[in-house]
Amino acid sequence: MRTHVLGFPSIGKKRELKQALESFWKGDLSAESLAGICTELKKRHWYIQKDAGLDFVSTGDFSLYDRMLDITCMLGALPPRFAPCAGDPPLERYFSLARGDIKRNIPALEMTKWFDTNYHYLVPEIDGESPWTRGTHPVIEDTRLAGELGFSPKPALIGPFTWLTLAKATVKAAAKTGEGVSTWSRLETVVSAYAELLAALAPYCGFIQIEEPVLCTELLPEKGAEKFRDAYAVLNAAAPGRLMLTTYFGPLSRHLETAASSGCAALHVDLVRGRGQLEAVLDKLPAGMILSLGLVDGRNIWKTGYAKTLPLIEQAVSAIGGERVFLGSSCSLLHSPVDLAEETALLGHIKSRMAFAVQKCAELSALCSIAGHGGQKLLDENTAAHQESRVDAVRERAASVTSAMLSRASAYPARRAAQAHLNLPMLPATTIGSFPQTDAIRRTRLDYRRGRITETEYTAAIKGEIKDCIGKQEELGLDVLVHGEAERNDMVEYFGQQLGGFCFTQNGWVQSYGSRCVKPPVIYGDVYRKHPMTVDWIRYAQSLTQKPVKGMLTGPVTILCWSFVRDDLERSEVCKQIALAIRDEVQDLEKAGIRIIQIDEAALREGMPPAKAEAETYLQWAVDAFRLASTGVEDATQIHTHMCYSEFNAILPWIAKMDADVISIESSRSGMELLDAFSGFHYQGEVGPGVYDIHSPRIPSADEITELLRRALRHIPKEQLWVNPDCGLKTRRWEEAWPSLNNMVAAARRLREP
Ligand code: GLN
Ligand code: ZN
């Protein structure tokens, strides 16, 4: 058996790549120095893999910004707006695509989530006619270098079908040839570029990892799937006997045949996300094809359970023989932090359960030796490492949730009548929760964290901010006010810090995009609420005004999706525990006299697994969790939810099932696209399509907002329409937020007039 990982994080255990990139962009670091730092990082990562005993080291996993962009540049698929950058040095052009060309005012490629991870890639744009000028790919040089240094490199590339499926056909092409057609009309060009790249790599390596995660999804269109075999025949001819067709993020299901008959030398399957597929895969695997088993989860921070994993290895070995079996990570380790050794403050019993990228490499070697000649000691250590964190009361409570706890007392029409006491005008104007996070606010929080001010001083300072925020909202004439979220650094972290079962790492950074990293909270044990988390702040805010103040909570699904979640309990169960904690908070807010409560589910859509069957299951429990969190209130209490995405047509029925009284959704950026979804669907509740793009410093005029609202009114009855921005205002400055909200309120008032 041979061992490998699908990729190692580029960012560096101390985020060296982030620092290098940011200094380079500022002009403080030369291109040569940047390249030098990158080479050092790559070498360090190769040594980690080699020292762990892996048979291959990964190349092509390291990217200066994004691996999708690396392919885009290799193909030369530059959108026409970048034509003026054609003569720039390649590195400059590369970063212009990634971050926009500020001098020439050319916006960057769009960024979007890589499947259901928190990594964002740059979306290729294809218009069907602009000429492409072929560029190079850094993987060739990296692979050559790794070989020269004595490593056995295995280059990793995102495959042509995934690149094309994730590319977006631009409007021009779509109008001309019908949506999608133009994307696939480029297939031949793309395949021949890949073939050249593969041929250039072949002399330097054994296997080449070619990643087609779209095979685990419903995304690959029929016209793409039909062409798969022919295209792969061309690719295999370019690097005979070398391709490892690599799939991840789900079982192959629908495309298993396609993958098995691709003619590649090896196939990699994800047995973490698709554990159940092994038998079917072994059954379909052609004679001679190597099978790489994705056993070590590349997306979490936990040790692999060896006892649970060994049977999979045994099954594969007994079916096809050890020489045809590879052991690998489920996907690239990109989605896991770098090195657990950097953590010095974690409790021992939690740390002993964890494995970051460095430790995951060692796990693969350990699995290989245990499976090969029975390393009982390694197995025992692994089994002992796991201590379940269990709180019996939490388990009992979760087990006793009844279906009645998932429903409001009455259906929406009766609730609407019961909520009339709120006395809201037609087209009520509100915001999504946060207000500008000024330097003073950030300083207050930092001073408190560092112990430079007392709890009393901190509370007084935050109350001062709340008072100020309420005053400003009254002056603006908003109808439903918020407290402004000055006490929150982050909408998930704030709750994680107060809930039982959560902990935080010091260096558990994971790349989010480019040089940006996030450090998600860790859910290691049963989740429960220790005490009310928001009630004092909201009650105080309500005491300052006659207008209703909306309580502001993060929903269970979003808390789950933006954390590292324990792997010894079903995600749906963890989510249920969080939901119960939020339910208690909702009920306490209601008791404190708060009559409107918003529960944000910003991550509901992105947490949806790519494979269809799993998506359904997920939506079912995710919606139930929201309902568990939100329905324990009287009819007269109004529940809001908020979501930050517009492509939700497909899940609108599920959103309706959440049964919130009011939903607010991002939409101004996409030209109110989401309204089409409402046209065909009789949504019962009230809707606030965002009419102010808070991601931009631009101040929308009252006329512009009026126009957006008029358009909304063509799809949503006047009685059901709310007026609000796309999302929270925390990243805006008051200089921008104030006039924008002023215009928003003016637009709402204009339309209220008969
Ligand atoms: N209430 C949060 C805020 O206003 C919502 C943020 C979000 O949806 N991402 O900041
Ligand atoms: Zn939002």
mmCIF file of N, CA and C in Angstrom, residues 447-521:
data_model
loop_
_atom_site.group_PDB
_atom_site.id
_atom_site.type_symbol
_atom_site.label_atom_id
_atom_site.label_comp_id
_atom_site.label_asym_id
_atom_site.label_seq_id
_atom_site.Cartn_x
_atom_site.Cartn_y
_atom_site.Cartn_z
ATOM 1 N N ASP A 447 -9.603 46.237 24.977
ATOM 2 C CA ASP A 447 -9.189 46.606 26.336
ATOM 3 C C ASP A 447 -9.776 45.636 27.358
ATOM 4 N N TYR A 448 -11.016 45.260 27.127
ATOM 5 C CA TYR A 448 -11.676 44.341 28.057
ATOM 6 C C TYR A 448 -11.014 42.965 28.002
ATOM 7 N N ARG A 449 -10.747 42.510 26.763
ATOM 8 C CA ARG A 449 -10.132 41.194 26.592
ATOM 9 C C ARG A 449 -8.750 41.130 27.233
ATOM 10 N N ARG A 450 -8.036 42.252 27.102
ATOM 11 C CA ARG A 450 -6.677 42.292 27.659
ATOM 12 C C ARG A 450 -6.659 42.606 29.151
ATOM 13 N N GLY A 451 -7.866 42.812 29.733
ATOM 14 C CA GLY A 451 -7.926 43.117 31.159
ATOM 15 C C GLY A 451 -7.539 44.554 31.495
ATOM 16 N N ARG A 452 -7.550 45.437 30.503
ATOM 17 C CA ARG A 452 -7.168 46.830 30.765
ATOM 18 C C ARG A 452 -8.329 47.652 31.322
ATOM 19 N N ILE A 453 -9.564 47.140 31.144
ATOM 20 C CA ILE A 453 -10.710 47.793 31.789
ATOM 21 C C ILE A 453 -11.522 46.733 32.529
ATOM 22 N N THR A 454 -12.259 47.175 33.535
ATOM 23 C CA THR A 454 -13.031 46.214 34.334
ATOM 24 C C THR A 454 -14.329 45.872 33.620
ATOM 25 N N GLU A 455 -14.964 44.853 34.120
ATOM 26 C CA GLU A 455 -16.246 44.432 33.587
ATOM 27 C C GLU A 455 -17.258 45.587 33.650
ATOM 28 N N THR A 456 -17.259 46.300 34.771
ATOM 29 C CA THR A 456 -18.192 47.418 34.944
ATOM 30 C C THR A 456 -17.922 48.507 33.907
ATOM 31 N N GLU A 457 -16.657 48.803 33.710
ATOM 32 C CA GLU A 457 -16.305 49.825 32.710
ATOM 33 C C GLU A 457 -16.715 49.374 31.307
ATOM 34 N N TYR A 458 -16.479 48.104 31.051
ATOM 35 C CA TYR A 458 -16.821 47.551 29.740
ATOM 36 C C TYR A 458 -18.325 47.649 29.496
ATOM 37 N N THR A 459 -19.111 47.202 30.485
ATOM 38 C CA THR A 459 -20.565 47.237 30.346
ATOM 39 C C THR A 459 -21.050 48.670 30.107
ATOM 40 N N ALA A 460 -20.471 49.593 30.856
ATOM 41 C CA ALA A 460 -20.888 50.989 30.701
ATOM 42 C C ALA A 460 -20.553 51.490 29.293
ATOM 43 N N ALA A 461 -19.377 51.119 28.799
ATOM 44 C CA ALA A 461 -18.971 51.587 27.466
ATOM 45 C C ALA A 461 -19.892 51.020 26.388
ATOM 46 N N ILE A 462 -20.204 49.728 26.493
ATOM 47 C CA ILE A 462 -21.071 49.113 25.482
ATOM 48 C C ILE A 462 -22.483 49.709 25.579
ATOM 49 N N LYS A 463 -22.938 49.934 26.789
ATOM 50 C CA LYS A 463 -24.261 50.556 26.924
ATOM 51 C C LYS A 463 -24.280 51.946 26.291
ATOM 52 N N GLY A 464 -23.176 52.640 26.426
ATOM 53 C CA GLY A 464 -23.061 53.949 25.779
ATOM 54 C C GLY A 464 -23.226 53.823 24.265
ATOM 55 N N GLU A 465 -22.591 52.790 23.710
ATOM 56 C CA GLU A 465 -22.695 52.562 22.256
ATOM 57 C C GLU A 465 -24.140 52.229 21.872
ATOM 58 N N ILE A 466 -24.786 51.409 22.691
ATOM 59 C CA ILE A 466 -26.162 51.015 22.392
ATOM 60 C C ILE A 466 -27.070 52.255 22.400
ATOM 61 N N LYS A 467 -26.870 53.096 23.395
ATOM 62 C CA LYS A 467 -27.694 54.293 23.527
ATOM 63 C C LYS A 467 -27.532 55.192 22.310
ATOM 64 N N ASP A 468 -26.284 55.345 21.925
ATOM 65 C CA ASP A 468 -25.966 56.158 20.765
ATOM 66 C C ASP A 468 -26.646 55.596 19.503
ATOM 67 N N CYS A 469 -26.573 54.282 19.383
ATOM 68 C CA CYS A 469 -27.111 53.608 18.203
ATOM 69 C C CYS A 469 -28.640 53.729 18.147
ATOM 70 N N ILE A 470 -29.283 53.569 19.294
ATOM 71 C CA ILE A 470 -30.751 53.709 19.341
ATOM 72 C C ILE A 470 -31.129 55.152 18.974
ATOM 73 N N GLY A 471 -30.392 56.119 19.524
ATOM 74 C CA GLY A 471 -30.673 57.529 19.232
ATOM 75 C C GLY A 471 -30.583 57.798 17.730
ATOM 76 N N LYS A 472 -29.542 57.278 17.117
ATOM 77 C CA LYS A 472 -29.354 57.511 15.675
ATOM 78 C C LYS A 472 -30.487 56.878 14.867
ATOM 79 N N GLN A 473 -30.915 55.695 15.273
ATOM 80 C CA GLN A 473 -31.976 55.017 14.512
ATOM 81 C C GLN A 473 -33.303 55.768 14.652
ATOM 82 N N GLU A 474 -33.541 56.331 15.833
ATOM 83 C CA GLU A 474 -34.781 57.104 16.001
ATOM 84 C C GLU A 474 -34.736 58.329 15.100
ATOM 85 N N GLU A 475 -33.586 58.962 15.074
ATOM 86 C CA GLU A 475 -33.445 60.153 14.256
ATOM 87 C C GLU A 475 -33.615 59.811 12.766
ATOM 88 N N LEU A 476 -33.099 58.665 12.374
ATOM 89 C CA LEU A 476 -33.247 58.242 10.983
ATOM 90 C C LEU A 476 -34.695 57.903 10.647
ATOM 91 N N GLY A 477 -35.477 57.577 11.653
ATOM 92 C CA GLY A 477 -36.879 57.242 11.411
ATOM 93 C C GLY A 477 -37.104 55.786 11.051
ATOM 94 N N LEU A 478 -36.181 54.918 11.454
ATOM 95 C CA LEU A 478 -36.400 53.483 11.237
ATOM 96 C C LEU A 478 -37.562 53.024 12.111
ATOM 97 N N ASP A 479 -38.247 51.953 11.697
ATOM 98 C CA ASP A 479 -39.445 51.531 12.425
ATOM 99 C C ASP A 479 -39.178 50.421 13.434
ATOM 100 N N VAL A 480 -38.271 49.517 13.082
ATOM 101 C CA VAL A 480 -37.890 48.470 14.029
ATOM 102 C C VAL A 480 -36.394 48.650 14.278
ATOM 103 N N LEU A 481 -36.041 48.842 15.546
ATOM 104 C CA LEU A 481 -34.661 49.179 15.867
ATOM 105 C C LEU A 481 -33.875 47.944 16.320
ATOM 106 N N VAL A 482 -32.556 48.091 16.338
ATOM 107 C CA VAL A 482 -31.674 47.027 16.820
ATOM 108 C C VAL A 482 -30.696 47.631 17.824
ATOM 109 N N HIS A 483 -29.996 46.780 18.572
ATOM 110 C CA HIS A 483 -29.064 47.359 19.556
ATOM 111 C C HIS A 483 -27.696 47.636 18.935
ATOM 112 N N GLY A 484 -27.408 47.054 17.766
ATOM 113 C CA GLY A 484 -26.211 47.425 17.017
ATOM 114 C C GLY A 484 -25.038 46.465 17.103
ATOM 115 N N GLU A 485 -25.085 45.477 18.008
ATOM 116 C CA GLU A 485 -24.066 44.410 18.083
ATOM 117 C C GLU A 485 -22.641 44.888 18.401
ATOM 118 N N ALA A 486 -22.532 45.991 19.125
ATOM 119 C CA ALA A 486 -21.186 46.497 19.457
ATOM 120 C C ALA A 486 -20.379 45.492 20.280
ATOM 121 N N GLU A 487 -21.049 44.633 21.016
ATOM 122 C CA GLU A 487 -20.339 43.687 21.894
ATOM 123 C C GLU A 487 -19.827 42.468 21.136
ATOM 124 N N ARG A 488 -20.172 42.363 19.836
ATOM 125 C CA ARG A 488 -19.810 41.143 19.101
ATOM 126 C C ARG A 488 -18.659 41.378 18.141
ATOM 127 N N ASN A 489 -17.645 40.534 18.275
ATOM 128 C CA ASN A 489 -16.527 40.561 17.352
ATOM 129 C C ASN A 489 -16.927 39.785 16.099
ATOM 130 N N ASP A 490 -17.710 38.744 16.336
ATOM 131 C CA ASP A 490 -18.111 37.863 15.247
ATOM 132 C C ASP A 490 -19.414 37.199 15.671
ATOM 133 N N MET A 491 -20.312 37.008 14.726
ATOM 134 C CA MET A 491 -21.651 36.535 15.073
ATOM 135 C C MET A 491 -21.691 35.092 15.573
ATOM 136 N N VAL A 492 -20.658 34.293 15.272
ATOM 137 C CA VAL A 492 -20.632 32.926 15.795
ATOM 138 C C VAL A 492 -19.767 32.865 17.054
ATOM 139 N N GLU A 493 -18.591 33.507 16.976
ATOM 140 C CA GLU A 493 -17.676 33.476 18.118
ATOM 141 C C GLU A 493 -18.352 33.991 19.398
ATOM 142 N N TYR A 494 -19.148 35.054 19.242
ATOM 143 C CA TYR A 494 -19.799 35.648 20.411
ATOM 144 C C TYR A 494 -20.621 34.607 21.173
ATOM 145 N N PHE A 495 -21.341 33.770 20.447
ATOM 146 C CA PHE A 495 -22.166 32.755 21.104
ATOM 147 C C PHE A 495 -21.306 31.574 21.565
ATOM 148 N N GLY A 496 -20.325 31.202 20.719
ATOM 149 C CA GLY A 496 -19.440 30.087 21.072
ATOM 150 C C GLY A 496 -18.736 30.333 22.397
ATOM 151 N N GLN A 497 -18.355 31.590 22.628
ATOM 152 C CA GLN A 497 -17.632 31.900 23.859
ATOM 153 C C GLN A 497 -18.497 31.734 25.104
ATOM 154 N N GLN A 498 -19.799 31.761 24.910
ATOM 155 C CA GLN A 498 -20.662 31.671 26.090
ATOM 156 C C GLN A 498 -21.334 30.313 26.253
ATOM 157 N N LEU A 499 -21.226 29.469 25.235
ATOM 158 C CA LEU A 499 -21.904 28.183 25.298
ATOM 159 C C LEU A 499 -20.977 27.093 25.829
ATOM 160 N N GLY A 500 -21.528 26.144 26.564
ATOM 161 C CA GLY A 500 -20.761 24.968 26.980
ATOM 162 C C GLY A 500 -20.507 24.087 25.770
ATOM 163 N N GLY A 501 -19.357 23.380 25.756
ATOM 164 C CA GLY A 501 -19.063 22.465 24.656
ATOM 165 C C GLY A 501 -18.200 23.084 23.571
ATOM 166 N N PHE A 502 -17.907 24.394 23.686
ATOM 167 C CA PHE A 502 -17.069 25.092 22.702
ATOM 168 C C PHE A 502 -15.685 25.358 23.285
ATOM 169 N N CYS A 503 -14.660 25.379 22.426
ATOM 170 C CA CYS A 503 -13.368 25.923 22.836
ATOM 171 C C CYS A 503 -12.731 26.626 21.638
ATOM 172 N N PHE A 504 -11.633 27.305 21.888
ATOM 173 C CA PHE A 504 -10.999 28.110 20.839
ATOM 174 C C PHE A 504 -9.517 27.777 20.739
ATOM 175 N N THR A 505 -9.003 27.713 19.509
ATOM 176 C CA THR A 505 -7.573 27.449 19.341
ATOM 177 C C THR A 505 -6.829 28.783 19.279
ATOM 178 N N GLN A 506 -5.488 28.705 19.402
ATOM 179 C CA GLN A 506 -4.690 29.937 19.266
ATOM 180 C C GLN A 506 -4.275 30.150 17.820
ATOM 181 N N ASN A 507 -4.013 29.049 17.121
ATOM 182 C CA ASN A 507 -3.451 29.160 15.767
ATOM 183 C C ASN A 507 -4.173 28.292 14.748
ATOM 184 N N GLY A 508 -5.391 27.922 15.051
ATOM 185 C CA GLY A 508 -6.125 27.031 14.146
ATOM 186 C C GLY A 508 -6.677 27.744 12.929
ATOM 187 N N TRP A 509 -5.783 28.418 12.193
ATOM 188 C CA TRP A 509 -6.212 29.204 11.034
ATOM 189 C C TRP A 509 -6.403 28.340 9.804
ATOM 190 N N VAL A 510 -7.425 28.647 9.050
ATOM 191 C CA VAL A 510 -7.688 27.964 7.791
ATOM 192 C C VAL A 510 -7.916 29.029 6.727
ATOM 193 N N GLN A 511 -7.350 28.781 5.550
ATOM 194 C CA GLN A 511 -7.481 29.773 4.477
ATOM 195 C C GLN A 511 -8.944 29.922 4.061
ATOM 196 N N SER A 512 -9.374 31.165 3.954
ATOM 197 C CA SER A 512 -10.736 31.422 3.499
ATOM 198 C C SER A 512 -10.705 31.853 2.033
ATOM 199 N N TYR A 513 -9.804 32.754 1.703
ATOM 200 C CA TYR A 513 -9.495 33.093 0.307
ATOM 201 C C TYR A 513 -8.218 33.923 0.295
ATOM 202 N N GLY A 514 -7.431 33.775 -0.768
ATOM 203 C CA GLY A 514 -6.211 34.577 -0.900
ATOM 204 C C GLY A 514 -5.400 34.564 0.381
ATOM 205 N N SER A 515 -5.169 35.748 0.944
ATOM 206 C CA SER A 515 -4.368 35.813 2.159
ATOM 207 C C SER A 515 -5.243 35.763 3.416
ATOM 208 N N ARG A 516 -6.556 35.660 3.215
ATOM 209 C CA ARG A 516 -7.458 35.706 4.362
ATOM 210 C C ARG A 516 -7.664 34.341 4.995
ATOM 211 N N CYS A 517 -7.629 34.336 6.331
ATOM 212 C CA CYS A 517 -7.829 33.095 7.064
ATOM 213 C C CYS A 517 -8.913 33.291 8.117
ATOM 214 N N VAL A 518 -9.541 32.212 8.518
ATOM 215 C CA VAL A 518 -10.481 32.282 9.639
ATOM 216 C C VAL A 518 -10.046 31.258 10.682
ATOM 217 N N LYS A 519 -10.458 31.520 11.916
ATOM 218 C CA LYS A 519 -10.114 30.618 13.016
ATOM 219 C C LYS A 519 -11.427 30.181 13.660
ATOM 220 N N PRO A 520 -12.033 29.133 13.104
ATOM 221 C CA PRO A 520 -13.365 28.765 13.587
ATOM 222 C C PRO A 520 -13.345 28.249 15.026
ATOM 223 N N PRO A 521 -14.427 28.519 15.760
ATOM 224 C CA PRO A 521 -14.565 27.910 17.083
ATOM 225 C C PRO A 521 -14.637 26.391 16.954
#
